[in-house]
């Protein structure tokens, strides 16, 4: 089956962190370098955005608080109230701040686990186009009361994050490791253990790096292949590369399943000039339909 590709949201500089809200039937995402949060409502055909105070890493709804979101800005996780309209976001509270010992770091990717705990990662500063201070990031778990604990250190660029509860697995990508890790996952505590590389890019002749990813109900991973114009479908149980879907942008950043039945894959991209301009439609958000799979849902954050 050949998937159908559509452009659904106009270009931003660095689209990231797509989250599909089943309650609202809307897509939330950010543009990191534009310092903006975004809401796209397919049925209404609307796209709202609001400016934040710095580089913006993610936006995730807070469970039980309509129009309230956990938003990552620089090194802070903020509670933000936003109605989805242009320019209407208000900071309510600072939930947590991470990497206080490395103030040049920033948040990069985050998701809530199936119990609503926030897993959030950091990365080192970009000191030249496409060049980063390595091994300075960490992966954190943020509890509902805002307390935090480090799960991993010496991370280059924290990315990916998804869970397979049935198989007690957590999947994660440190992008400059050029691989995907599997951890044992304890849903009761949020603990992760026993990391193992289950997919190495060079073993499959792949260029670029792993970026954001999601999982379908069959347990297969869908991975954004940044700097290689691809979405990858991977079987994490045997490390097989099941499919490669060509995208019309070099910098494919992340993906999430959405739509009424969670059968559409919504893909964010970027148009960052790292020595070469990225031509249109780079930076747009796309919809892939007709994939023949159903996706796992995006979980909301639970805060006290």
PDB file of C-alpha atoms in Angstrom:
ATOM      1  CA  UNK A   1       0.000   0.000   0.000  1.00  0.00           C
ATOM      2  CA  UNK A   2       1.388   3.394  -1.020  1.00  0.00           C
ATOM      3  CA  UNK A   3       0.753   6.023   1.661  1.00  0.00           C
ATOM      4  CA  UNK A   4      -0.779   9.361   0.754  1.00  0.00           C
ATOM      5  CA  UNK A   5       1.226  12.465   1.659  1.00  0.00           C
ATOM      6  CA  UNK A   6      -0.373  15.863   2.343  1.00  0.00           C
ATOM      7  CA  UNK A   7       1.014  19.141   3.659  1.00  0.00           C
ATOM      8  CA  UNK A   8      -1.275  20.267   6.491  1.00  0.00           C
ATOM      9  CA  UNK A   9       0.510  23.179   8.240  1.00  0.00           C
ATOM     10  CA  UNK A  10       2.657  25.865   6.653  1.00  0.00           C
ATOM     11  CA  UNK A  11       6.381  26.069   7.272  1.00  0.00           C
ATOM     12  CA  UNK A  12       8.087  26.996  10.523  1.00  0.00           C
ATOM     13  CA  UNK A  13      11.814  27.089  11.230  1.00  0.00           C
ATOM     14  CA  UNK A  14      12.116  24.003  13.432  1.00  0.00           C
ATOM     15  CA  UNK A  15       8.897  22.077  13.928  1.00  0.00           C
ATOM     16  CA  UNK A  16       9.128  19.604  16.821  1.00  0.00           C
ATOM     17  CA  UNK A  17       7.274  17.644  19.484  1.00  0.00           C
ATOM     18  CA  UNK A  18       3.961  16.742  17.794  1.00  0.00           C
ATOM     19  CA  UNK A  19       1.249  15.688  20.271  1.00  0.00           C
ATOM     20  CA  UNK A  20      -2.231  14.615  19.149  1.00  0.00           C
ATOM     21  CA  UNK A  21      -5.001  15.505  21.577  1.00  0.00           C
ATOM     22  CA  UNK A  22      -7.777  12.907  21.320  1.00  0.00           C
ATOM     23  CA  UNK A  23     -10.024  15.113  23.465  1.00  0.00           C
ATOM     24  CA  UNK A  24      -9.744  18.075  21.110  1.00  0.00           C
ATOM     25  CA  UNK A  25      -8.929  16.199  17.888  1.00  0.00           C
ATOM     26  CA  UNK A  26      -6.129  18.688  17.410  1.00  0.00           C
ATOM     27  CA  UNK A  27      -2.378  18.597  16.899  1.00  0.00           C
ATOM     28  CA  UNK A  28      -0.035  20.521  19.186  1.00  0.00           C
ATOM     29  CA  UNK A  29       3.598  21.138  18.290  1.00  0.00           C
ATOM     30  CA  UNK A  30       6.340  23.743  18.693  1.00  0.00           C
ATOM     31  CA  UNK A  31       8.796  25.653  16.555  1.00  0.00           C
ATOM     32  CA  UNK A  32      11.934  25.710  18.665  1.00  0.00           C
ATOM     33  CA  UNK A  33      13.847  28.577  17.071  1.00  0.00           C
ATOM     34  CA  UNK A  34      10.717  30.664  16.453  1.00  0.00           C
ATOM     35  CA  UNK A  35       9.957  30.394  20.213  1.00  0.00           C
ATOM     36  CA  UNK A  36       6.359  29.412  19.415  1.00  0.00           C
ATOM     37  CA  UNK A  37       3.708  26.878  20.402  1.00  0.00           C
ATOM     38  CA  UNK A  38       1.164  25.762  17.799  1.00  0.00           C
ATOM     39  CA  UNK A  39      -2.307  24.209  17.607  1.00  0.00           C
ATOM     40  CA  UNK A  40      -3.691  22.778  14.358  1.00  0.00           C
ATOM     41  CA  UNK A  41      -7.348  21.720  14.274  1.00  0.00           C
ATOM     42  CA  UNK A  42      -7.988  19.734  11.062  1.00  0.00           C
ATOM     43  CA  UNK A  43     -11.796  19.776  11.151  1.00  0.00           C
ATOM     44  CA  UNK A  44     -11.945  23.538  11.650  1.00  0.00           C
ATOM     45  CA  UNK A  45      -8.977  24.211   9.393  1.00  0.00           C
ATOM     46  CA  UNK A  46      -7.442  26.511  12.003  1.00  0.00           C
ATOM     47  CA  UNK A  47      -3.828  27.029  13.034  1.00  0.00           C
ATOM     48  CA  UNK A  48      -3.098  29.123  16.116  1.00  0.00           C
ATOM     49  CA  UNK A  49       0.289  30.060  17.510  1.00  0.00           C
ATOM     50  CA  UNK A  50       1.662  31.968  20.471  1.00  0.00           C
ATOM     51  CA  UNK A  51       5.118  33.286  21.313  1.00  0.00           C
ATOM     52  CA  UNK A  52       7.138  32.054  24.270  1.00  0.00           C
ATOM     53  CA  UNK A  53      10.185  33.673  25.897  1.00  0.00           C
ATOM     54  CA  UNK A  54      12.894  31.391  24.491  1.00  0.00           C
ATOM     55  CA  UNK A  55      13.709  28.232  22.566  1.00  0.00           C
ATOM     56  CA  UNK A  56      10.671  26.025  22.915  1.00  0.00           C
ATOM     57  CA  UNK A  57      11.005  22.244  23.083  1.00  0.00           C
ATOM     58  CA  UNK A  58       7.543  20.725  23.627  1.00  0.00           C
ATOM     59  CA  UNK A  59       3.897  21.316  24.510  1.00  0.00           C
ATOM     60  CA  UNK A  60       1.844  18.608  26.229  1.00  0.00           C
ATOM     61  CA  UNK A  61      -1.681  18.989  27.673  1.00  0.00           C
ATOM     62  CA  UNK A  62      -2.095  18.665  31.443  1.00  0.00           C
ATOM     63  CA  UNK A  63      -4.637  16.038  32.453  1.00  0.00           C
ATOM     64  CA  UNK A  64      -7.818  17.446  34.010  1.00  0.00           C
ATOM     65  CA  UNK A  65      -6.937  21.081  33.306  1.00  0.00           C
ATOM     66  CA  UNK A  66      -8.497  22.189  30.013  1.00  0.00           C
ATOM     67  CA  UNK A  67      -6.334  24.686  28.107  1.00  0.00           C
ATOM     68  CA  UNK A  68      -3.377  24.106  30.422  1.00  0.00           C
ATOM     69  CA  UNK A  69      -0.100  22.688  29.107  1.00  0.00           C
ATOM     70  CA  UNK A  70       3.367  21.669  30.171  1.00  0.00           C
ATOM     71  CA  UNK A  71       5.694  23.649  27.900  1.00  0.00           C
ATOM     72  CA  UNK A  72       9.473  23.356  27.755  1.00  0.00           C
ATOM     73  CA  UNK A  73      11.305  26.677  27.323  1.00  0.00           C
ATOM     74  CA  UNK A  74      15.112  26.735  27.527  1.00  0.00           C
ATOM     75  CA  UNK A  75      15.741  24.717  30.757  1.00  0.00           C
ATOM     76  CA  UNK A  76      12.339  25.292  32.377  1.00  0.00           C
ATOM     77  CA  UNK A  77       9.116  23.291  32.327  1.00  0.00           C
ATOM     78  CA  UNK A  78       6.300  25.819  32.542  1.00  0.00           C
ATOM     79  CA  UNK A  79       2.576  25.474  33.130  1.00  0.00           C
ATOM     80  CA  UNK A  80       0.939  27.582  30.420  1.00  0.00           C
ATOM     81  CA  UNK A  81      -2.710  28.498  29.945  1.00  0.00           C
ATOM     82  CA  UNK A  82      -3.655  28.833  26.273  1.00  0.00           C
ATOM     83  CA  UNK A  83      -6.908  28.747  24.340  1.00  0.00           C
ATOM     84  CA  UNK A  84      -5.158  27.828  21.093  1.00  0.00           C
ATOM     85  CA  UNK A  85      -5.560  31.302  19.628  1.00  0.00           C
ATOM     86  CA  UNK A  86      -2.881  33.593  18.291  1.00  0.00           C
ATOM     87  CA  UNK A  87      -0.848  35.326  20.981  1.00  0.00           C
ATOM     88  CA  UNK A  88      -2.947  34.320  23.997  1.00  0.00           C
ATOM     89  CA  UNK A  89      -0.642  32.045  26.054  1.00  0.00           C
ATOM     90  CA  UNK A  90      -0.032  32.979  29.695  1.00  0.00           C
ATOM     91  CA  UNK A  91       2.569  31.435  32.022  1.00  0.00           C
ATOM     92  CA  UNK A  92       0.834  30.192  35.180  1.00  0.00           C
ATOM     93  CA  UNK A  93       3.629  28.460  37.038  1.00  0.00           C
ATOM     94  CA  UNK A  94       7.164  27.104  36.786  1.00  0.00           C
ATOM     95  CA  UNK A  95       6.939  23.345  37.301  1.00  0.00           C
ATOM     96  CA  UNK A  96      10.661  22.544  37.273  1.00  0.00           C
ATOM     97  CA  UNK A  97      14.063  23.661  36.030  1.00  0.00           C
ATOM     98  CA  UNK A  98      16.779  21.225  34.974  1.00  0.00           C
ATOM     99  CA  UNK A  99      20.521  21.262  34.263  1.00  0.00           C
ATOM    100  CA  UNK A 100      21.182  24.160  36.607  1.00  0.00           C
ATOM    101  CA  UNK A 101      24.871  23.281  36.543  1.00  0.00           C
ATOM    102  CA  UNK A 102      25.068  23.779  32.745  1.00  0.00           C
ATOM    103  CA  UNK A 103      23.096  26.969  32.017  1.00  0.00           C
ATOM    104  CA  UNK A 104      23.885  26.859  28.280  1.00  0.00           C
ATOM    105  CA  UNK A 105      21.998  23.555  27.898  1.00  0.00           C
ATOM    106  CA  UNK A 106      18.392  23.462  26.746  1.00  0.00           C
ATOM    107  CA  UNK A 107      15.454  21.100  26.793  1.00  0.00           C
ATOM    108  CA  UNK A 108      14.943  19.138  23.610  1.00  0.00           C
ATOM    109  CA  UNK A 109      12.347  16.361  23.576  1.00  0.00           C
ATOM    110  CA  UNK A 110       9.760  15.222  26.112  1.00  0.00           C
ATOM    111  CA  UNK A 111       6.699  13.030  26.464  1.00  0.00           C
ATOM    112  CA  UNK A 112       4.412  11.853  29.218  1.00  0.00           C
ATOM    113  CA  UNK A 113       4.554   8.153  29.992  1.00  0.00           C
ATOM    114  CA  UNK A 114       1.360   6.051  30.302  1.00  0.00           C
ATOM    115  CA  UNK A 115       0.978   7.166  33.945  1.00  0.00           C
ATOM    116  CA  UNK A 116       1.416  10.847  33.105  1.00  0.00           C
ATOM    117  CA  UNK A 117       4.968  11.217  34.405  1.00  0.00           C
ATOM    118  CA  UNK A 118       7.008  13.617  32.283  1.00  0.00           C
ATOM    119  CA  UNK A 119      10.174  12.214  30.714  1.00  0.00           C
ATOM    120  CA  UNK A 120      12.265  15.122  29.442  1.00  0.00           C
ATOM    121  CA  UNK A 121      15.743  15.322  27.967  1.00  0.00           C
ATOM    122  CA  UNK A 122      18.353  18.005  27.442  1.00  0.00           C
ATOM    123  CA  UNK A 123      21.213  18.742  25.072  1.00  0.00           C
ATOM    124  CA  UNK A 124      24.335  20.853  24.866  1.00  0.00           C
ATOM    125  CA  UNK A 125      24.655  24.206  23.162  1.00  0.00           C
ATOM    126  CA  UNK A 126      24.950  24.527  19.378  1.00  0.00           C
ATOM    127  CA  UNK A 127      28.175  26.522  19.003  1.00  0.00           C
ATOM    128  CA  UNK A 128      28.257  26.479  15.174  1.00  0.00           C
ATOM    129  CA  UNK A 129      25.721  25.379  12.536  1.00  0.00           C
ATOM    130  CA  UNK A 130      25.103  21.683  13.184  1.00  0.00           C
ATOM    131  CA  UNK A 131      27.874  21.515  15.830  1.00  0.00           C
ATOM    132  CA  UNK A 132      26.949  20.829  19.452  1.00  0.00           C
ATOM    133  CA  UNK A 133      28.707  20.482  22.777  1.00  0.00           C
ATOM    134  CA  UNK A 134      28.387  16.730  23.307  1.00  0.00           C
ATOM    135  CA  UNK A 135      27.855  14.553  26.386  1.00  0.00           C
ATOM    136  CA  UNK A 136      26.336  17.437  28.370  1.00  0.00           C
ATOM    137  CA  UNK A 137      22.681  16.395  28.294  1.00  0.00           C
ATOM    138  CA  UNK A 138      20.605  14.254  30.631  1.00  0.00           C
ATOM    139  CA  UNK A 139      17.291  12.430  30.696  1.00  0.00           C
ATOM    140  CA  UNK A 140      14.980  13.317  33.582  1.00  0.00           C
ATOM    141  CA  UNK A 141      11.757  12.067  35.085  1.00  0.00           C
ATOM    142  CA  UNK A 142       9.582  14.912  36.416  1.00  0.00           C
ATOM    143  CA  UNK A 143       7.032  13.771  38.991  1.00  0.00           C
ATOM    144  CA  UNK A 144       3.566  15.257  39.438  1.00  0.00           C
ATOM    145  CA  UNK A 145       4.813  17.459  42.304  1.00  0.00           C
ATOM    146  CA  UNK A 146       7.613  18.894  40.158  1.00  0.00           C
ATOM    147  CA  UNK A 147      10.353  16.862  41.823  1.00  0.00           C
ATOM    148  CA  UNK A 148      12.904  15.411  39.446  1.00  0.00           C
ATOM    149  CA  UNK A 149      15.431  12.633  39.115  1.00  0.00           C
ATOM    150  CA  UNK A 150      18.052  11.905  36.495  1.00  0.00           C
ATOM    151  CA  UNK A 151      17.595   8.675  34.586  1.00  0.00           C
ATOM    152  CA  UNK A 152      20.602   9.065  32.261  1.00  0.00           C
ATOM    153  CA  UNK A 153      23.620  11.384  31.900  1.00  0.00           C
ATOM    154  CA  UNK A 154      26.312  12.048  29.270  1.00  0.00           C
ATOM    155  CA  UNK A 155      23.653  12.425  26.573  1.00  0.00           C
ATOM    156  CA  UNK A 156      24.496  14.195  23.305  1.00  0.00           C
ATOM    157  CA  UNK A 157      20.991  15.095  22.021  1.00  0.00           C
ATOM    158  CA  UNK A 158      18.015  13.631  23.860  1.00  0.00           C
ATOM    159  CA  UNK A 159      15.316  12.474  21.436  1.00  0.00           C
ATOM    160  CA  UNK A 160      12.630   9.938  20.667  1.00  0.00           C
ATOM    161  CA  UNK A 161      10.848   8.548  23.766  1.00  0.00           C
ATOM    162  CA  UNK A 162       8.014   6.058  23.499  1.00  0.00           C
ATOM    163  CA  UNK A 163       6.681   3.140  25.514  1.00  0.00           C
ATOM    164  CA  UNK A 164       5.425  -0.375  24.856  1.00  0.00           C
ATOM    165  CA  UNK A 165       3.589  -1.269  28.067  1.00  0.00           C
ATOM    166  CA  UNK A 166       2.696  -4.790  26.904  1.00  0.00           C
ATOM    167  CA  UNK A 167       6.379  -5.620  26.427  1.00  0.00           C
ATOM    168  CA  UNK A 168       7.587  -3.492  29.373  1.00  0.00           C
ATOM    169  CA  UNK A 169       9.818  -1.458  27.083  1.00  0.00           C
ATOM    170  CA  UNK A 170      10.935   2.160  26.816  1.00  0.00           C
ATOM    171  CA  UNK A 171      12.554   3.313  23.567  1.00  0.00           C
ATOM    172  CA  UNK A 172      14.913   6.276  23.384  1.00  0.00           C
ATOM    173  CA  UNK A 173      17.383   7.902  21.014  1.00  0.00           C
ATOM    174  CA  UNK A 174      20.536   9.819  21.825  1.00  0.00           C
ATOM    175  CA  UNK A 175      20.785  11.207  18.311  1.00  0.00           C
ATOM    176  CA  UNK A 176      24.573  11.325  17.951  1.00  0.00           C
ATOM    177  CA  UNK A 177      24.767   7.711  19.071  1.00  0.00           C
ATOM    178  CA  UNK A 178      23.167   7.022  15.658  1.00  0.00           C
ATOM    179  CA  UNK A 179      21.084   4.278  17.213  1.00  0.00           C
ATOM    180  CA  UNK A 180      17.904   3.500  19.161  1.00  0.00           C
ATOM    181  CA  UNK A 181      17.986   2.129  22.689  1.00  0.00           C
ATOM    182  CA  UNK A 182      15.569  -0.198  24.437  1.00  0.00           C
ATOM    183  CA  UNK A 183      15.211  -0.145  28.228  1.00  0.00           C
ATOM    184  CA  UNK A 184      13.236  -2.364  30.550  1.00  0.00           C
ATOM    185  CA  UNK A 185      10.375  -0.203  31.835  1.00  0.00           C
ATOM    186  CA  UNK A 186       8.474  -0.467  35.122  1.00  0.00           C
ATOM    187  CA  UNK A 187       5.121   1.245  34.706  1.00  0.00           C
ATOM    188  CA  UNK A 188       4.524   1.340  38.468  1.00  0.00           C
ATOM    189  CA  UNK A 189       7.664   3.343  39.284  1.00  0.00           C
ATOM    190  CA  UNK A 190       8.721   4.838  35.944  1.00  0.00           C
ATOM    191  CA  UNK A 191      12.133   3.239  36.385  1.00  0.00           C
ATOM    192  CA  UNK A 192      14.149   2.252  33.321  1.00  0.00           C
ATOM    193  CA  UNK A 193      17.007  -0.256  33.296  1.00  0.00           C
ATOM    194  CA  UNK A 194      19.231  -2.477  31.171  1.00  0.00           C
ATOM    195  CA  UNK A 195      19.769  -0.279  28.092  1.00  0.00           C
ATOM    196  CA  UNK A 196      20.440  -2.120  24.850  1.00  0.00           C
ATOM    197  CA  UNK A 197      21.016  -0.868  21.308  1.00  0.00           C
ATOM    198  CA  UNK A 198      18.321  -2.486  19.190  1.00  0.00           C
ATOM    199  CA  UNK A 199      18.802  -0.554  15.934  1.00  0.00           C
ATOM    200  CA  UNK A 200      22.075   0.953  14.691  1.00  0.00           C
ATOM    201  CA  UNK A 201      21.887   3.241  11.671  1.00  0.00           C
ATOM    202  CA  UNK A 202      25.151   2.190  10.035  1.00  0.00           C
ATOM    203  CA  UNK A 203      24.048  -1.455  10.069  1.00  0.00           C
ATOM    204  CA  UNK A 204      21.278  -0.477   7.646  1.00  0.00           C
ATOM    205  CA  UNK A 205      23.296   1.939   5.509  1.00  0.00           C
ATOM    206  CA  UNK A 206      21.360   4.939   6.834  1.00  0.00           C
ATOM    207  CA  UNK A 207      22.643   8.514   6.781  1.00  0.00           C
ATOM    208  CA  UNK A 208      21.572  11.251   9.185  1.00  0.00           C
ATOM    209  CA  UNK A 209      20.436  10.767  12.774  1.00  0.00           C
ATOM    210  CA  UNK A 210      17.417   9.430  14.688  1.00  0.00           C
ATOM    211  CA  UNK A 211      15.108  12.177  15.890  1.00  0.00           C
ATOM    212  CA  UNK A 212      11.576  11.973  17.318  1.00  0.00           C
ATOM    213  CA  UNK A 213       9.605   8.736  17.193  1.00  0.00           C
ATOM    214  CA  UNK A 214       6.330   7.056  18.030  1.00  0.00           C
ATOM    215  CA  UNK A 215       4.913   3.543  18.222  1.00  0.00           C
ATOM    216  CA  UNK A 216       1.963   1.714  16.663  1.00  0.00           C
ATOM    217  CA  UNK A 217      -0.330  -0.851  18.263  1.00  0.00           C
ATOM    218  CA  UNK A 218       1.714  -3.705  16.775  1.00  0.00           C
ATOM    219  CA  UNK A 219       4.772  -2.499  18.666  1.00  0.00           C
ATOM    220  CA  UNK A 220       6.649  -1.142  15.650  1.00  0.00           C
ATOM    221  CA  UNK A 221       8.537   2.149  15.863  1.00  0.00           C
ATOM    222  CA  UNK A 222       8.107   5.056  13.447  1.00  0.00           C
ATOM    223  CA  UNK A 223      11.244   7.182  13.536  1.00  0.00           C
ATOM    224  CA  UNK A 224      12.067  10.577  12.026  1.00  0.00           C
ATOM    225  CA  UNK A 225      15.399  10.323  10.196  1.00  0.00           C
ATOM    226  CA  UNK A 226      16.808  13.859  10.382  1.00  0.00           C
ATOM    227  CA  UNK A 227      19.162  14.911   7.549  1.00  0.00           C
ATOM    228  CA  UNK A 228      17.986  11.980   5.426  1.00  0.00           C
ATOM    229  CA  UNK A 229      14.418  12.884   4.287  1.00  0.00           C
ATOM    230  CA  UNK A 230      12.915   9.695   5.724  1.00  0.00           C
ATOM    231  CA  UNK A 231      10.405   8.213   8.113  1.00  0.00           C
ATOM    232  CA  UNK A 232      11.583   4.758   9.185  1.00  0.00           C
ATOM    233  CA  UNK A 233       9.386   1.855  10.282  1.00  0.00           C
ATOM    234  CA  UNK A 234      11.356  -0.440  12.589  1.00  0.00           C
ATOM    235  CA  UNK A 235      10.584  -3.724  14.312  1.00  0.00           C
ATOM    236  CA  UNK A 236      12.333  -3.243  17.664  1.00  0.00           C
ATOM    237  CA  UNK A 237      12.062  -6.908  18.574  1.00  0.00           C
ATOM    238  CA  UNK A 238      14.465  -8.082  15.858  1.00  0.00           C
ATOM    239  CA  UNK A 239      15.982  -4.782  14.660  1.00  0.00           C
ATOM    240  CA  UNK A 240      14.506  -5.105  11.178  1.00  0.00           C
ATOM    241  CA  UNK A 241      13.993  -2.049   8.987  1.00  0.00           C
ATOM    242  CA  UNK A 242      10.469  -2.684   7.714  1.00  0.00           C
ATOM    243  CA  UNK A 243       9.939   0.404   5.564  1.00  0.00           C
ATOM    244  CA  UNK A 244      11.388   3.759   4.503  1.00  0.00           C
ATOM    245  CA  UNK A 245       9.023   6.547   3.506  1.00  0.00           C
ATOM    246  CA  UNK A 246      10.518   9.437   1.554  1.00  0.00           C
ATOM    247  CA  UNK A 247       9.602  12.895   2.796  1.00  0.00           C
ATOM    248  CA  UNK A 248       9.876  16.186   0.842  1.00  0.00           C
ATOM    249  CA  UNK A 249      12.167  17.761   3.452  1.00  0.00           C
ATOM    250  CA  UNK A 250      15.702  16.847   4.458  1.00  0.00           C
ATOM    251  CA  UNK A 251      15.255  17.659   8.136  1.00  0.00           C
ATOM    252  CA  UNK A 252      12.507  15.307   9.354  1.00  0.00           C
ATOM    253  CA  UNK A 253      12.179  15.989  13.079  1.00  0.00           C
ATOM    254  CA  UNK A 254       9.374  13.971  14.675  1.00  0.00           C
ATOM    255  CA  UNK A 255       6.060  12.183  14.226  1.00  0.00           C
ATOM    256  CA  UNK A 256       2.890  11.245  16.096  1.00  0.00           C
ATOM    257  CA  UNK A 257      -0.215   9.307  15.196  1.00  0.00           C
ATOM    258  CA  UNK A 258      -3.409  11.334  14.966  1.00  0.00           C
ATOM    259  CA  UNK A 259      -6.805  11.586  13.361  1.00  0.00           C
ATOM    260  CA  UNK A 260     -10.104  10.189  14.724  1.00  0.00           C
ATOM    261  CA  UNK A 261      -8.870   6.586  14.587  1.00  0.00           C
ATOM    262  CA  UNK A 262      -5.150   7.284  15.129  1.00  0.00           C
ATOM    263  CA  UNK A 263      -4.390   6.021  11.615  1.00  0.00           C
ATOM    264  CA  UNK A 264      -2.679   9.145  10.254  1.00  0.00           C
ATOM    265  CA  UNK A 265       0.993   9.859  10.912  1.00  0.00           C
ATOM    266  CA  UNK A 266       1.622  13.568  11.472  1.00  0.00           C
ATOM    267  CA  UNK A 267       5.206  14.532  10.684  1.00  0.00           C
ATOM    268  CA  UNK A 268       7.060  17.726  11.635  1.00  0.00           C
ATOM    269  CA  UNK A 269      10.060  19.011   9.683  1.00  0.00           C
ATOM    270  CA  UNK A 270      12.540  21.883   9.772  1.00  0.00           C
ATOM    271  CA  UNK A 271      14.154  24.382   7.411  1.00  0.00           C
ATOM    272  CA  UNK A 272      17.246  25.296   9.418  1.00  0.00           C
ATOM    273  CA  UNK A 273      20.076  26.678   7.280  1.00  0.00           C
ATOM    274  CA  UNK A 274      23.197  24.793   8.401  1.00  0.00           C
ATOM    275  CA  UNK A 275      25.285  25.928   5.462  1.00  0.00           C
ATOM    276  CA  UNK A 276      22.673  25.110   2.837  1.00  0.00           C
ATOM    277  CA  UNK A 277      19.222  26.723   2.477  1.00  0.00           C
ATOM    278  CA  UNK A 278      16.334  24.282   2.862  1.00  0.00           C
ATOM    279  CA  UNK A 279      13.854  24.791   0.001  1.00  0.00           C
ATOM    280  CA  UNK A 280      10.068  24.567   0.340  1.00  0.00           C
ATOM    281  CA  UNK A 281       8.212  22.628   1.550  1.00  0.00           C
ATOM    282  CA  UNK A 282      10.865  22.153   4.266  1.00  0.00           C
ATOM    283  CA  UNK A 283       9.532  23.204   7.675  1.00  0.00           C
ATOM    284  CA  UNK A 284       5.953  22.184   6.938  1.00  0.00           C
ATOM    285  CA  UNK A 285       3.945  19.638   8.901  1.00  0.00           C
ATOM    286  CA  UNK A 286       2.699  16.694   6.830  1.00  0.00           C
ATOM    287  CA  UNK A 287       0.090  13.959   7.119  1.00  0.00           C
ATOM    288  CA  UNK A 288       0.777  10.411   5.966  1.00  0.00           C
ATOM    289  CA  UNK A 289      -2.399   8.360   5.553  1.00  0.00           C
ATOM    290  CA  UNK A 290      -3.052   4.879   4.184  1.00  0.00           C
ATOM    291  CA  UNK A 291      -0.264   3.285   6.233  1.00  0.00           C
ATOM    292  CA  UNK A 292      -2.389   0.299   7.222  1.00  0.00           C
ATOM    293  CA  UNK A 293      -1.603   0.629  10.936  1.00  0.00           C
ATOM    294  CA  UNK A 294      -3.134   2.159  14.040  1.00  0.00           C
ATOM    295  CA  UNK A 295      -1.019   4.313  16.277  1.00  0.00           C
ATOM    296  CA  UNK A 296      -0.537   4.467  19.985  1.00  0.00           C
ATOM    297  CA  UNK A 297      -2.015   7.479  21.726  1.00  0.00           C
ATOM    298  CA  UNK A 298      -0.180  10.481  23.122  1.00  0.00           C
ATOM    299  CA  UNK A 299      -0.458  10.724  26.915  1.00  0.00           C
ATOM    300  CA  UNK A 300      -1.183  13.875  28.904  1.00  0.00           C
ATOM    301  CA  UNK A 301       0.987  15.108  31.778  1.00  0.00           C
ATOM    302  CA  UNK A 302      -0.350  14.678  35.317  1.00  0.00           C
ATOM    303  CA  UNK A 303       0.545  17.452  37.754  1.00  0.00           C
ATOM    304  CA  UNK A 304      -0.544  18.079  41.342  1.00  0.00           C
TER     305      UNK A 304
END
